[in-house]
XYZ file of C-alpha atoms in Angstrom:
760
model
C 18.221 -37.250 4.607
C 17.601 -34.076 6.348
C 21.088 -33.670 6.654
C 21.801 -33.752 2.781
C 18.546 -32.115 1.816
C 18.089 -29.521 4.247
C 14.594 -26.985 3.864
C 15.654 -26.266 -0.065
C 17.324 -29.301 -1.137
C 16.654 -31.448 -4.006
C 18.007 -35.036 -3.847
C 15.959 -37.898 -3.265
C 16.194 -41.347 -1.261
C 20.328 -42.022 -2.189
C 21.099 -38.318 -2.133
C 20.959 -37.816 -5.746
C 20.300 -34.891 -7.703
C 17.389 -35.937 -10.036
C 17.379 -32.998 -12.405
C 20.981 -34.213 -13.256
C 20.087 -37.736 -13.743
C 18.056 -37.504 -17.085
C 20.832 -39.310 -19.532
C 21.510 -42.185 -16.947
C 18.774 -42.803 -15.447
C 19.621 -44.664 -12.370
C 17.238 -43.935 -10.174
C 13.366 -44.548 -10.046
C 12.462 -41.065 -10.083
C 13.939 -39.955 -13.105
C 13.419 -43.042 -14.907
C 9.346 -42.667 -14.352
C 9.812 -39.293 -15.728
C 11.778 -40.235 -18.706
C 9.610 -42.494 -19.795
C 6.233 -40.093 -19.075
C 8.236 -37.807 -21.450
C 8.874 -40.111 -23.906
C 5.604 -41.220 -23.967
C 3.921 -37.820 -24.306
C 6.640 -36.142 -26.581
C 5.873 -32.580 -25.038
C 6.437 -29.321 -26.986
C 7.501 -27.516 -24.287
C 9.609 -28.447 -20.948
C 9.846 -26.418 -17.728
C 12.386 -27.093 -15.325
C 11.724 -24.651 -12.698
C 14.462 -24.156 -9.629
C 15.254 -21.732 -6.727
C 18.803 -20.371 -6.078
C 20.484 -17.655 -3.894
C 18.352 -15.159 -2.202
C 20.189 -12.257 -3.214
C 19.885 -13.159 -6.925
C 17.216 -12.110 -9.176
C 15.693 -14.476 -12.120
C 17.248 -16.238 -14.608
C 15.929 -18.138 -17.471
C 16.879 -19.468 -20.517
C 18.885 -19.256 -23.058
C 21.746 -20.879 -21.791
C 25.232 -19.414 -22.958
C 28.042 -21.029 -24.899
C 29.525 -23.773 -25.205
C 26.275 -25.191 -26.978
C 26.098 -28.819 -27.297
C 26.975 -29.761 -31.068
C 23.882 -32.289 -31.025
C 21.367 -29.733 -29.812
C 18.971 -29.262 -32.845
C 19.156 -25.655 -34.406
C 15.187 -25.096 -34.414
C 15.078 -25.786 -30.495
C 17.570 -22.977 -29.995
C 15.800 -20.847 -32.183
C 12.594 -21.473 -30.286
C 14.361 -20.986 -26.724
C 15.203 -17.591 -28.002
C 11.635 -16.413 -29.129
C 10.556 -17.673 -25.790
C 12.919 -15.612 -23.649
C 12.349 -12.504 -25.454
C 8.810 -13.011 -24.644
C 9.475 -13.532 -20.987
C 11.808 -10.558 -20.901
C 8.966 -8.169 -22.414
C 6.817 -9.175 -19.478
C 9.444 -8.575 -17.203
C 10.312 -5.186 -18.176
C 6.423 -4.062 -18.306
C 6.562 -4.576 -14.672
C 10.590 -3.359 -13.850
C 11.778 -6.469 -12.663
C 15.292 -7.351 -12.803
C 16.393 -11.018 -14.891
C 19.239 -12.145 -16.902
C 20.179 -14.920 -19.225
C 23.312 -17.334 -19.486
C 25.798 -16.322 -17.517
C 26.803 -19.460 -15.115
C 24.195 -21.649 -16.963
C 26.417 -22.939 -20.368
C 24.585 -25.358 -23.247
C 27.120 -28.122 -22.990
C 26.122 -30.531 -20.619
C 22.865 -32.658 -21.676
C 21.764 -34.581 -18.576
C 19.850 -31.738 -17.074
C 16.331 -31.993 -17.126
C 15.713 -28.759 -19.989
C 18.656 -30.054 -21.769
C 17.681 -33.459 -22.090
C 14.333 -32.468 -22.811
C 15.283 -30.200 -26.003
C 17.734 -33.157 -27.367
C 14.274 -35.247 -27.325
C 12.363 -32.736 -29.328
C 10.797 -30.295 -26.741
C 12.114 -26.406 -26.160
C 13.843 -27.064 -22.697
C 13.442 -23.896 -20.596
C 15.125 -23.310 -16.952
C 13.807 -20.993 -14.211
C 15.904 -20.133 -11.516
C 13.967 -17.499 -9.183
C 15.619 -15.930 -6.153
C 14.894 -18.030 -3.107
C 12.113 -16.668 -0.903
C 10.948 -19.215 1.720
C 10.312 -17.268 4.291
C 7.629 -13.976 4.036
C 10.310 -11.898 2.403
C 13.920 -11.167 1.647
C 15.865 -7.741 2.290
C 17.516 -7.199 -0.452
C 21.054 -5.519 -0.834
C 19.159 -2.170 -2.415
C 17.050 -1.852 0.709
C 13.819 -2.927 -0.494
C 11.949 -6.147 0.728
C 10.913 -8.756 -1.919
C 7.907 -10.716 -0.269
C 7.104 -14.115 -1.085
C 3.933 -12.868 -3.518
C 6.503 -11.523 -5.507
C 8.389 -14.536 -6.064
C 5.123 -16.118 -6.743
C 4.056 -13.562 -9.118
C 7.181 -13.822 -11.147
C 6.803 -17.568 -11.717
C 3.306 -17.175 -12.898
C 4.018 -14.115 -15.261
C 6.932 -16.159 -16.604
C 5.092 -19.450 -16.961
C 2.144 -17.787 -18.669
C 4.544 -15.783 -20.837
C 6.011 -19.347 -22.031
C 2.767 -20.630 -22.885
C 1.227 -17.537 -24.531
C 4.550 -17.549 -27.042
C 3.868 -21.225 -27.533
C 0.072 -20.875 -28.589
C 1.406 -17.728 -30.836
C 4.219 -20.228 -32.944
C 2.345 -23.517 -32.458
C 2.462 -24.256 -36.164
C 5.850 -23.042 -36.839
C 7.252 -25.336 -33.783
C 5.498 -28.110 -34.940
C 6.754 -28.026 -38.475
C 10.378 -27.822 -37.240
C 9.695 -30.830 -35.112
C 8.454 -32.639 -37.896
C 11.127 -31.403 -40.278
C 14.006 -32.082 -37.487
C 12.636 -35.700 -37.177
C 12.525 -35.817 -40.905
C 15.832 -34.953 -41.197
C 17.389 -36.872 -38.574
C 15.930 -40.324 -40.652
C 17.520 -38.646 -43.537
C 20.586 -38.530 -42.215
C 20.764 -34.744 -43.411
C 24.029 -33.174 -42.505
C 24.159 -34.567 -38.585
C 27.577 -34.179 -37.068
C 29.303 -36.968 -35.313
C 29.839 -40.592 -36.122
C 27.612 -42.580 -38.829
C 26.769 -45.260 -36.050
C 28.380 -46.569 -33.273
C 29.163 -50.168 -32.356
C 28.670 -51.492 -28.665
C 30.371 -54.842 -27.309
C 31.338 -56.100 -23.975
C 32.558 -59.383 -22.545
C 30.167 -58.434 -19.415
C 26.746 -59.362 -21.214
C 24.938 -57.772 -18.343
C 26.344 -54.616 -17.982
C 25.964 -54.211 -22.047
C 22.292 -55.166 -21.644
C 21.940 -52.577 -19.107
C 23.297 -49.716 -21.502
C 21.296 -50.906 -24.319
C 18.127 -50.756 -21.553
C 19.008 -47.138 -21.042
C 19.087 -46.705 -24.696
C 15.658 -47.920 -24.997
C 14.468 -46.203 -22.130
C 15.732 -42.836 -23.775
C 13.997 -43.769 -27.194
C 17.245 -44.243 -28.680
C 17.274 -47.542 -31.014
C 19.923 -49.715 -30.770
C 19.824 -52.895 -32.984
C 21.990 -56.659 -32.343
C 24.194 -57.896 -35.106
C 22.602 -61.080 -35.737
C 25.721 -62.058 -37.463
C 29.566 -60.993 -37.671
C 30.113 -57.700 -39.849
C 32.897 -55.708 -40.596
C 33.430 -52.045 -40.495
C 35.805 -48.999 -39.980
C 36.234 -46.422 -37.430
C 37.603 -45.024 -33.920
C 37.638 -46.574 -30.680
C 37.536 -44.816 -27.422
C 41.351 -44.542 -27.327
C 41.172 -42.833 -30.543
C 42.606 -45.623 -32.110
C 41.851 -46.084 -36.169
C 40.579 -49.696 -37.447
C 40.085 -50.246 -40.949
C 37.560 -52.805 -42.275
C 37.767 -54.428 -38.576
C 35.858 -57.445 -37.732
C 32.919 -56.816 -35.520
C 31.198 -59.976 -33.751
C 27.939 -61.015 -34.034
C 25.801 -59.845 -30.497
C 27.337 -56.396 -31.205
C 24.978 -53.430 -30.918
C 24.606 -51.049 -33.323
C 23.182 -47.284 -32.843
C 22.648 -45.876 -36.330
C 22.745 -41.924 -36.539
C 19.879 -42.370 -39.099
C 16.888 -42.138 -36.630
C 14.432 -40.116 -35.200
C 16.163 -39.620 -31.857
C 19.518 -38.514 -33.916
C 20.119 -35.507 -31.675
C 19.668 -37.595 -28.524
C 21.730 -40.591 -29.696
C 24.814 -38.217 -30.449
C 24.507 -36.614 -27.174
C 24.563 -39.754 -25.492
C 27.082 -42.005 -27.432
C 29.785 -39.438 -29.315
C 32.972 -40.033 -27.821
C 34.835 -36.692 -27.980
C 32.859 -33.891 -28.700
C 34.617 -30.653 -28.876
C 34.479 -27.077 -27.991
C 35.350 -24.587 -30.489
C 38.868 -22.735 -30.382
C 36.673 -19.064 -29.636
C 35.354 -20.549 -26.245
C 38.262 -22.214 -25.427
C 40.209 -19.262 -25.627
C 37.567 -17.792 -23.307
C 37.652 -20.367 -20.825
C 41.559 -20.438 -20.319
C 41.732 -16.846 -19.968
C 38.823 -16.644 -17.477
C 40.700 -19.706 -15.434
C 43.929 -17.544 -15.590
C 42.258 -14.352 -14.041
C 39.798 -15.396 -11.901
C 40.762 -19.047 -10.869
C 37.257 -20.383 -12.150
C 35.515 -22.430 -14.675
C 33.489 -21.360 -17.073
C 31.453 -24.695 -17.303
C 28.829 -25.396 -14.912
C 28.915 -29.350 -15.005
C 30.688 -31.821 -16.332
C 32.299 -31.404 -19.930
C 32.438 -35.481 -20.195
C 29.571 -37.901 -19.608
C 29.730 -40.151 -22.812
C 27.480 -43.432 -21.926
C 29.754 -46.136 -23.464
C 32.839 -44.663 -21.079
C 30.414 -44.363 -18.108
C 30.003 -47.918 -18.376
C 33.676 -48.802 -19.161
C 32.103 -50.560 -22.530
C 34.046 -50.645 -25.906
C 32.557 -48.307 -28.208
C 33.626 -47.597 -31.767
C 32.587 -44.570 -33.765
C 31.813 -46.118 -37.069
C 32.466 -44.160 -40.741
C 29.145 -45.815 -42.046
C 26.391 -47.448 -41.072
C 27.452 -51.310 -41.473
C 25.494 -53.422 -43.736
C 24.254 -56.856 -42.603
C 21.527 -58.690 -40.645
C 20.388 -56.484 -37.663
C 17.865 -56.993 -34.973
C 15.720 -55.592 -32.434
C 16.684 -55.816 -28.695
C 13.704 -58.351 -27.492
C 11.978 -57.481 -24.583
C 13.740 -59.210 -21.211
C 13.068 -62.612 -20.266
C 14.663 -63.644 -17.180
C 14.922 -67.216 -17.169
C 15.423 -68.996 -13.960
C 18.694 -70.710 -13.616
C 18.657 -74.033 -12.119
C 21.245 -76.150 -10.244
C 22.934 -79.138 -10.996
C 23.067 -80.682 -7.517
C 25.012 -83.767 -8.613
C 28.800 -82.434 -7.987
C 30.512 -83.475 -5.178
C 33.158 -80.592 -4.928
C 30.785 -77.579 -5.948
C 30.080 -75.075 -8.033
C 31.630 -72.354 -10.136
C 29.567 -69.082 -11.637
C 29.816 -69.067 -15.543
C 31.721 -65.804 -16.060
C 33.175 -62.855 -13.843
C 30.860 -59.706 -14.528
C 28.990 -57.361 -12.430
C 26.283 -59.626 -11.687
C 28.572 -62.218 -10.094
C 30.280 -60.162 -7.918
C 26.829 -59.107 -6.456
C 25.950 -63.064 -6.582
C 28.949 -63.367 -4.066
C 27.674 -60.428 -2.098
C 24.489 -61.821 -1.527
C 25.632 -65.469 -0.666
C 28.202 -63.730 1.832
C 25.128 -62.237 3.546
C 23.316 -65.431 3.605
C 26.120 -67.199 5.542
C 27.558 -69.192 2.526
C 31.137 -69.466 2.080
C 32.367 -68.188 -0.952
C 35.716 -68.279 -3.072
C 37.191 -66.549 -6.057
C 39.860 -67.222 -8.040
C 42.685 -64.894 -8.767
C 44.198 -66.940 -12.014
C 42.309 -67.803 -14.726
C 41.551 -71.918 -14.273
C 39.965 -74.736 -16.728
C 36.064 -74.825 -16.491
C 33.702 -75.796 -18.630
C 36.349 -76.444 -22.013
C 37.803 -72.519 -21.260
C 39.508 -70.445 -19.068
C 37.476 -69.259 -15.847
C 38.441 -65.478 -15.620
C 39.880 -63.842 -12.418
C 36.667 -63.225 -10.553
C 34.652 -66.396 -10.893
C 32.675 -67.527 -7.947
C 33.035 -70.798 -6.217
C 31.303 -72.512 -3.690
C 32.571 -75.684 -2.542
C 30.591 -77.937 -0.250
C 33.787 -78.647 1.782
C 33.437 -74.862 2.864
C 29.938 -75.287 3.730
C 28.742 -78.456 5.693
C 24.933 -77.325 5.736
C 23.075 -80.351 6.507
C 20.420 -81.513 3.620
C 19.368 -79.246 0.685
C 19.602 -76.198 2.209
C 23.072 -74.699 0.451
C 21.365 -75.754 -2.766
C 18.356 -74.147 -2.267
C 20.416 -70.798 -1.160
C 22.320 -71.473 -4.272
C 19.788 -71.523 -6.608
C 17.426 -68.655 -5.153
C 19.999 -66.234 -5.184
C 21.407 -67.622 -8.815
C 17.691 -66.605 -9.601
C 17.359 -62.905 -8.119
C 20.686 -61.978 -10.108
C 20.193 -64.078 -13.245
C 23.889 -65.455 -12.797
C 23.750 -69.194 -13.948
C 26.506 -72.019 -11.876
C 28.136 -74.934 -13.150
C 29.161 -78.397 -11.109
C 33.068 -78.743 -10.895
C 34.198 -81.735 -12.561
C 37.512 -81.909 -10.830
C 39.879 -79.570 -8.300
C 42.937 -80.125 -10.307
C 44.200 -77.628 -12.810
C 45.976 -78.362 -16.504
C 49.501 -78.116 -16.209
C 50.672 -75.167 -14.742
C 47.132 -74.020 -14.044
C 46.011 -73.838 -10.560
C 44.210 -76.265 -8.297
C 41.527 -75.475 -5.932
C 43.641 -76.288 -2.836
C 46.074 -73.823 -3.654
C 46.852 -70.002 -2.817
C 44.845 -68.953 -6.021
C 41.303 -69.191 -4.634
C 41.052 -67.028 -1.252
C 38.149 -67.579 0.939
C 35.963 -64.875 0.991
C 35.062 -63.263 4.453
C 31.416 -61.577 4.753
C 31.442 -57.476 4.237
C 30.301 -55.678 7.616
C 29.854 -52.763 6.014
C 29.554 -49.414 7.532
C 29.289 -45.774 5.605
C 30.270 -42.908 7.431
C 27.626 -39.966 6.739
C 26.722 -36.453 7.876
C 29.091 -33.999 9.401
C 30.812 -32.468 6.553
C 30.851 -35.084 4.392
C 29.929 -34.567 0.519
C 25.873 -35.982 0.771
C 26.528 -36.748 -3.221
C 29.193 -38.975 -2.303
C 27.413 -40.562 0.489
C 24.472 -41.245 -1.373
C 26.377 -42.842 -4.437
C 28.459 -45.285 -2.333
C 24.994 -46.212 -0.410
C 23.392 -46.711 -3.947
C 26.300 -48.866 -4.993
C 26.197 -51.304 -2.259
C 22.107 -51.232 -1.900
C 21.098 -51.473 -5.264
C 23.999 -52.837 -7.499
C 24.935 -55.572 -4.631
C 21.475 -55.647 -2.657
C 23.002 -56.035 0.575
C 23.367 -54.266 3.796
C 25.325 -51.232 4.911
C 25.249 -49.026 8.077
C 25.486 -44.979 7.869
C 27.508 -43.875 10.803
C 27.350 -40.438 11.709
C 30.787 -38.755 10.965
C 30.721 -36.024 14.126
C 30.574 -39.220 16.579
C 32.801 -41.868 14.329
C 35.765 -41.362 16.497
C 33.346 -42.561 19.530
C 31.662 -45.390 17.783
C 32.747 -48.823 18.692
C 33.972 -50.229 14.971
C 34.439 -53.815 16.000
C 31.227 -54.898 14.405
C 32.369 -53.767 10.754
C 35.136 -54.885 8.761
C 34.828 -52.423 5.610
C 34.826 -48.536 6.800
C 33.652 -46.498 3.636
C 34.582 -42.800 4.142
C 33.208 -40.756 1.105
C 34.607 -37.053 0.153
C 34.361 -34.399 1.812
C 33.619 -30.711 1.902
C 35.615 -29.843 5.030
C 38.028 -31.773 7.126
C 37.885 -35.769 6.651
C 36.766 -38.101 9.381
C 40.122 -39.851 8.277
C 42.025 -37.433 9.301
C 39.900 -36.453 12.729
C 38.920 -40.203 14.164
C 43.048 -40.410 15.176
C 44.596 -43.469 16.453
C 41.128 -45.296 17.195
C 40.813 -45.714 13.096
C 44.582 -46.631 12.980
C 43.929 -49.555 15.582
C 40.571 -50.705 13.889
C 42.218 -51.002 10.664
C 45.458 -52.866 11.885
C 43.296 -55.330 13.869
C 41.701 -56.498 10.322
C 39.535 -54.040 9.047
C 39.285 -52.298 5.436
C 39.307 -48.803 5.087
C 38.006 -47.018 2.071
C 38.429 -43.517 1.287
C 37.303 -41.569 -1.594
C 38.332 -38.449 -3.213
C 38.798 -35.441 -0.578
C 39.052 -38.285 2.245
C 41.654 -40.349 0.329
C 43.912 -37.393 -0.014
C 43.514 -36.426 3.337
C 45.054 -39.933 3.925
C 47.666 -38.989 1.701
C 48.429 -35.247 2.510
C 51.715 -35.369 4.645
C 53.604 -32.115 3.876
C 57.077 -31.947 5.493
C 56.673 -35.464 5.821
C 59.336 -37.190 8.150
C 59.171 -40.427 6.340
C 56.500 -41.945 9.066
C 52.586 -42.051 8.538
C 50.245 -44.416 10.636
C 47.738 -44.867 7.889
C 48.914 -44.586 4.639
C 52.552 -44.475 2.476
C 50.698 -42.893 -0.249
C 51.213 -38.821 -0.895
C 49.894 -36.505 -2.952
C 51.907 -35.121 -5.860
C 52.294 -31.601 -4.430
C 53.973 -33.148 -1.093
C 56.527 -35.152 -2.709
C 58.395 -32.927 -5.565
C 61.355 -33.509 -3.536
C 61.018 -37.262 -4.050
C 59.913 -37.549 -7.363
C 63.125 -39.998 -8.732
C 61.739 -42.405 -5.620
C 58.444 -42.774 -7.583
C 59.673 -42.550 -11.032
C 61.728 -45.708 -10.120
C 58.742 -47.409 -9.109
C 56.435 -46.739 -12.560
C 59.495 -47.457 -14.713
C 59.625 -50.767 -12.811
C 56.115 -51.475 -13.325
C 56.688 -50.933 -16.889
C 59.754 -53.033 -17.186
C 57.669 -55.820 -15.259
C 55.073 -55.456 -18.216
C 57.351 -54.974 -21.331
C 60.570 -56.933 -20.550
C 61.862 -59.544 -22.978
C 64.526 -62.185 -23.298
C 65.412 -63.410 -26.349
C 68.376 -65.634 -27.053
C 71.119 -63.180 -26.806
C 69.648 -61.916 -23.656
C 69.540 -65.487 -22.601
C 73.505 -65.813 -22.952
C 74.125 -62.907 -20.561
C 72.190 -64.258 -17.977
C 73.804 -67.880 -18.049
C 77.233 -66.169 -18.608
C 79.675 -66.656 -15.866
C 81.144 -63.120 -16.162
C 80.343 -60.011 -14.014
C 78.631 -57.638 -16.783
C 80.835 -54.745 -17.359
C 77.627 -52.173 -17.760
C 74.373 -52.661 -17.045
C 70.973 -50.747 -18.207
C 68.978 -49.251 -15.847
C 65.124 -48.150 -16.863
C 66.129 -44.585 -16.114
C 69.354 -44.423 -17.967
C 69.241 -41.279 -20.216
C 66.078 -39.784 -18.915
C 66.025 -35.881 -18.936
C 67.079 -34.521 -15.513
C 64.520 -33.001 -13.354
C 64.210 -29.199 -12.718
C 65.281 -28.071 -9.149
C 62.755 -28.270 -6.499
C 62.064 -24.432 -6.553
C 60.670 -24.921 -10.610
C 59.141 -27.995 -9.659
C 56.994 -26.095 -6.866
C 56.114 -23.569 -9.274
C 55.269 -25.833 -12.117
C 52.931 -28.183 -9.892
C 51.336 -25.106 -8.580
C 50.766 -23.945 -12.266
C 49.356 -26.873 -13.453
C 46.977 -27.756 -10.473
C 45.084 -24.475 -11.575
C 44.041 -26.731 -14.702
C 42.698 -29.561 -13.368
C 39.408 -31.136 -14.900
C 35.700 -30.392 -14.025
C 35.244 -33.366 -15.748
C 37.150 -35.435 -18.279
C 37.870 -39.297 -19.154
C 40.782 -40.572 -18.923
C 42.318 -43.936 -20.037
C 43.680 -46.134 -17.372
C 45.498 -49.171 -17.274
C 45.045 -51.739 -14.913
C 47.213 -54.658 -12.921
C 45.958 -57.974 -14.491
C 46.492 -60.084 -11.523
C 45.355 -57.673 -8.702
C 41.963 -58.698 -7.061
C 40.885 -55.143 -7.069
C 40.758 -55.442 -10.663
C 38.720 -58.609 -11.174
C 36.144 -57.898 -13.948
C 37.535 -55.130 -15.878
C 39.852 -55.387 -18.808
C 43.653 -54.187 -18.945
C 42.267 -50.915 -20.330
C 39.241 -48.773 -18.707
C 37.872 -45.435 -19.103
C 37.486 -43.590 -15.869
C 35.933 -40.279 -15.220
C 37.925 -37.363 -13.309
C 36.857 -34.220 -11.374
C 40.022 -32.258 -10.095
C 40.756 -35.591 -8.277
C 43.851 -35.749 -6.040
C 47.168 -36.792 -7.404
C 47.931 -39.894 -5.702
C 51.667 -41.196 -5.705
C 52.076 -45.040 -4.775
C 56.028 -45.534 -3.851
C 57.340 -49.228 -3.424
C 55.839 -51.444 -0.916
C 52.394 -49.690 -1.997
C 49.620 -51.935 -4.553
C 48.510 -49.381 -7.746
C 46.035 -51.868 -9.665
C 44.860 -48.659 -11.250
C 47.216 -45.971 -12.668
C 46.246 -43.153 -15.514
C 47.504 -43.531 -19.314
C 48.063 -46.029 -21.610
C 51.054 -47.062 -23.285
C 51.140 -47.194 -26.684
C 53.787 -47.246 -29.392
C 54.887 -43.678 -30.532
C 55.049 -42.777 -34.336
C 58.447 -42.829 -35.723
C 59.813 -39.656 -36.707
C 62.036 -38.884 -39.642
C 65.595 -38.243 -38.680
C 67.047 -35.273 -39.037
C 70.544 -35.265 -40.493
C 71.616 -31.758 -39.440
C 70.872 -32.628 -35.633
C 72.234 -35.982 -35.483
C 74.915 -36.612 -32.901
C 76.200 -40.408 -32.866
C 78.078 -39.517 -30.044
C 75.482 -37.984 -27.706
C 72.307 -40.329 -27.618
C 69.197 -38.362 -27.117
C 67.248 -38.107 -23.845
C 64.167 -39.776 -23.188
C 61.362 -37.118 -22.455
C 58.908 -37.028 -19.704
C 55.327 -37.195 -19.798
C 54.532 -35.689 -16.653
C 56.774 -36.056 -13.801
C 57.815 -39.898 -15.063
C 59.719 -41.217 -17.802
C 58.310 -43.874 -20.741
C 59.833 -46.746 -22.010
C 62.091 -46.124 -25.153
C 59.448 -46.001 -28.601
C 56.335 -45.491 -26.330
C 54.323 -42.534 -25.840
C 50.940 -42.230 -23.322
C 47.602 -41.613 -24.021
C 45.909 -39.573 -21.265
C 42.428 -38.110 -22.719
C 39.750 -39.714 -23.858
C 36.593 -37.122 -23.935
C 36.179 -33.953 -22.282
C 38.104 -31.075 -21.512
C 41.627 -31.677 -20.270
C 43.687 -29.112 -20.684
C 47.134 -30.192 -21.581
C 48.827 -29.304 -17.711
C 46.288 -31.178 -16.087
C 47.028 -34.210 -18.201
C 50.678 -34.012 -17.669
C 49.994 -33.620 -14.116
C 47.869 -36.600 -13.915
C 50.059 -38.942 -16.200
C 51.371 -41.935 -14.571
C 49.499 -41.429 -11.292
C 47.954 -43.718 -9.137
C 43.643 -43.614 -9.283
C 43.826 -46.425 -7.086
C 45.738 -47.630 -4.141
C 45.959 -50.630 -2.045
C 48.558 -51.220 0.853
C 48.592 -53.568 3.824
C 48.570 -52.185 7.982
C 49.112 -54.683 10.429
C 45.813 -57.074 9.697
C 44.108 -54.766 7.695
C 44.401 -52.954 4.589
C 44.188 -49.112 3.395
C 42.268 -48.672 -0.107
C 42.584 -45.261 -1.842
C 40.374 -44.210 -4.637
C 41.951 -40.327 -6.289
C 38.390 -39.699 -7.086
C 34.823 -40.685 -7.498
C 34.289 -44.444 -8.714
C 30.440 -44.199 -8.430
C 29.958 -40.809 -9.801
C 25.925 -40.175 -9.392
C 25.371 -43.318 -9.594
C 25.773 -43.795 -13.327
C 29.999 -44.485 -13.412
C 28.966 -48.442 -14.023
C 32.690 -49.474 -14.774
C 34.562 -47.846 -11.940
C 31.905 -48.810 -9.595
C 33.032 -52.457 -10.091
C 36.557 -51.313 -8.756
C 35.207 -50.010 -5.642
C 32.625 -52.752 -5.096
C 35.227 -55.131 -5.482
C 36.921 -53.479 -2.802
C 34.079 -53.854 -0.472
C 33.043 -57.383 -1.369
C 36.381 -59.216 -2.021
C 38.595 -56.819 0.442
C 37.884 -58.433 3.825
C 38.783 -62.004 2.661
C 41.472 -60.930 0.075
C 43.334 -58.016 1.483
C 42.929 -58.368 5.166
C 43.487 -61.071 7.726
C 40.338 -61.847 9.682
C 40.016 -63.464 13.063
C 39.442 -67.090 12.640
C 36.754 -67.868 14.730
C 36.836 -71.146 17.126
């Protein structure tokens, strides 16, 4: 991708930055490097880069905050080595600096990651001199040979310091590992329990941990333990089923295990104060990269931080043995997949690519003695009039490719009120013909992330289209168009009526991040918009009650109950004297001017990277394969507002019963009921509170702004649909949990949300 890399760029094939991928290992290049480093166990790891030409020379150590799992001996050795470089640079009169913009919190950079594994990780950032020389602001010309000399002097200085301190560093390394096994005063949980109904996704996480040298053991039998889950809910003596995986803190790679899995590492108050002051004074963050990265939340897997390592029978995971599933060809009706995990979605995409007609279910139905979950893949003979054994051969080939088995359907009739195969709950999918806009002002990382998800997670084709000429491109050969995030004006805004017409004719438009914001941004809107009825929070401050009513309606749809007394009012022949409305007793909103001031203030605090809790619509096809609650990584995303008529399958915030407050007799007033407080711009049902933050730095102002907003929206437009993601669901190819939402949109969208043309 010359457009993405340029002469000094670093991304590889799918436009992913390899030096930031060390904790997830989602691409071949970093996986190979991780494997080699783990086998070698080096004592020094140098990560050398170039930066802005008018800069000088940066080297470690980084500045605060430091990750709490960073081994103290590694930090001490890093400081010793940096003093050696400073001494040698001072001898030449060269300018340099440490820290400043480079902090020690994120463990995913090469040098930081290596330090958690036992090496001394050092970062070099040399002022870029790609030509013969660069004229500096002070009037001198710095030649290329001087840049090479600085790199050489700094590198030799590291080696000399390593040689002079060899014995002390090796002793520190050995003591560190021995102390980790003894579990000497390490921070974080004593162990982490990992479980998921998506066994393939859990296996992928365990594989990543094994790649990193972190030991994970499988429970051979149920066990009990106490701890805290990812939503901060306490579980006392809870039972964990067999096949739960346990990662104990007491192991040689304890520091790396903690850095990868600890649910909520926290920065010290002194840094928070400094960071907040700088944000208010300078409008910029003190953090260079995302402050949230927990792998369990990235994968959207249930992780519980345990108080103590559990007792019981635990086994090391065996090397993966991929059995070749076979197909029972005897069914006269067809076959259904066993489960609806991520691999099942890939199976659907690959079968569609090969011309097989596929259905999914949007409501559980009885299958093999248990309810088949939403998103189960079905292949019916009546949909596929293929002669001979060709259909069965294709099914068997693709089942083996993704390691998913299918079983024969015994009947097309459901039990009781469960759905029948001929009804509306088994939509027929349409083969996605996918285009992804790229180049132009589009964010190359965002383009690479969605391309990687389609190419690697599904294994199907996608066409990369040049965004600069997209307005003149014939889109009729595609039925799915993905518009990634953009650094400048998004093609969503510039493609004009041609894009709207394509959607109306049956296309599925998927816009991400800033491109979703471009579709939703209409200040001073007159109420009409050719593409989307979704709006940004900042554009609808005068109309907040309309959006609040929609959220309250959704809450009522989840929580309404009718007991015998309520049933009597339903059957009463009299008109009611009074009615209760969801918005009764809600504190009034400030006036428009005050709301605008508050929103502008809160917008300053939007996160650079934080995991938030999200609730999902358990009846929507976009949420197949995810739970009722999920973790999402948000990075200063757009705040999307979904009005009536727009689906919001995923919203930020999970409802929880509020702790009961003791009554204050002095303030009690029986004649005046207490006003219901809002969480952000929307009220909550009585007796509940809303959990938003899971992990990472999320200022209260940002949490209030994000609460109840829509992360994912879907709306019909003519025969097509528009799907908006407030942020990046495929972040760095590592956010496996939210990637499922994106791939649902790609694979299921043309059949479930759009009306394609019936080909004669």
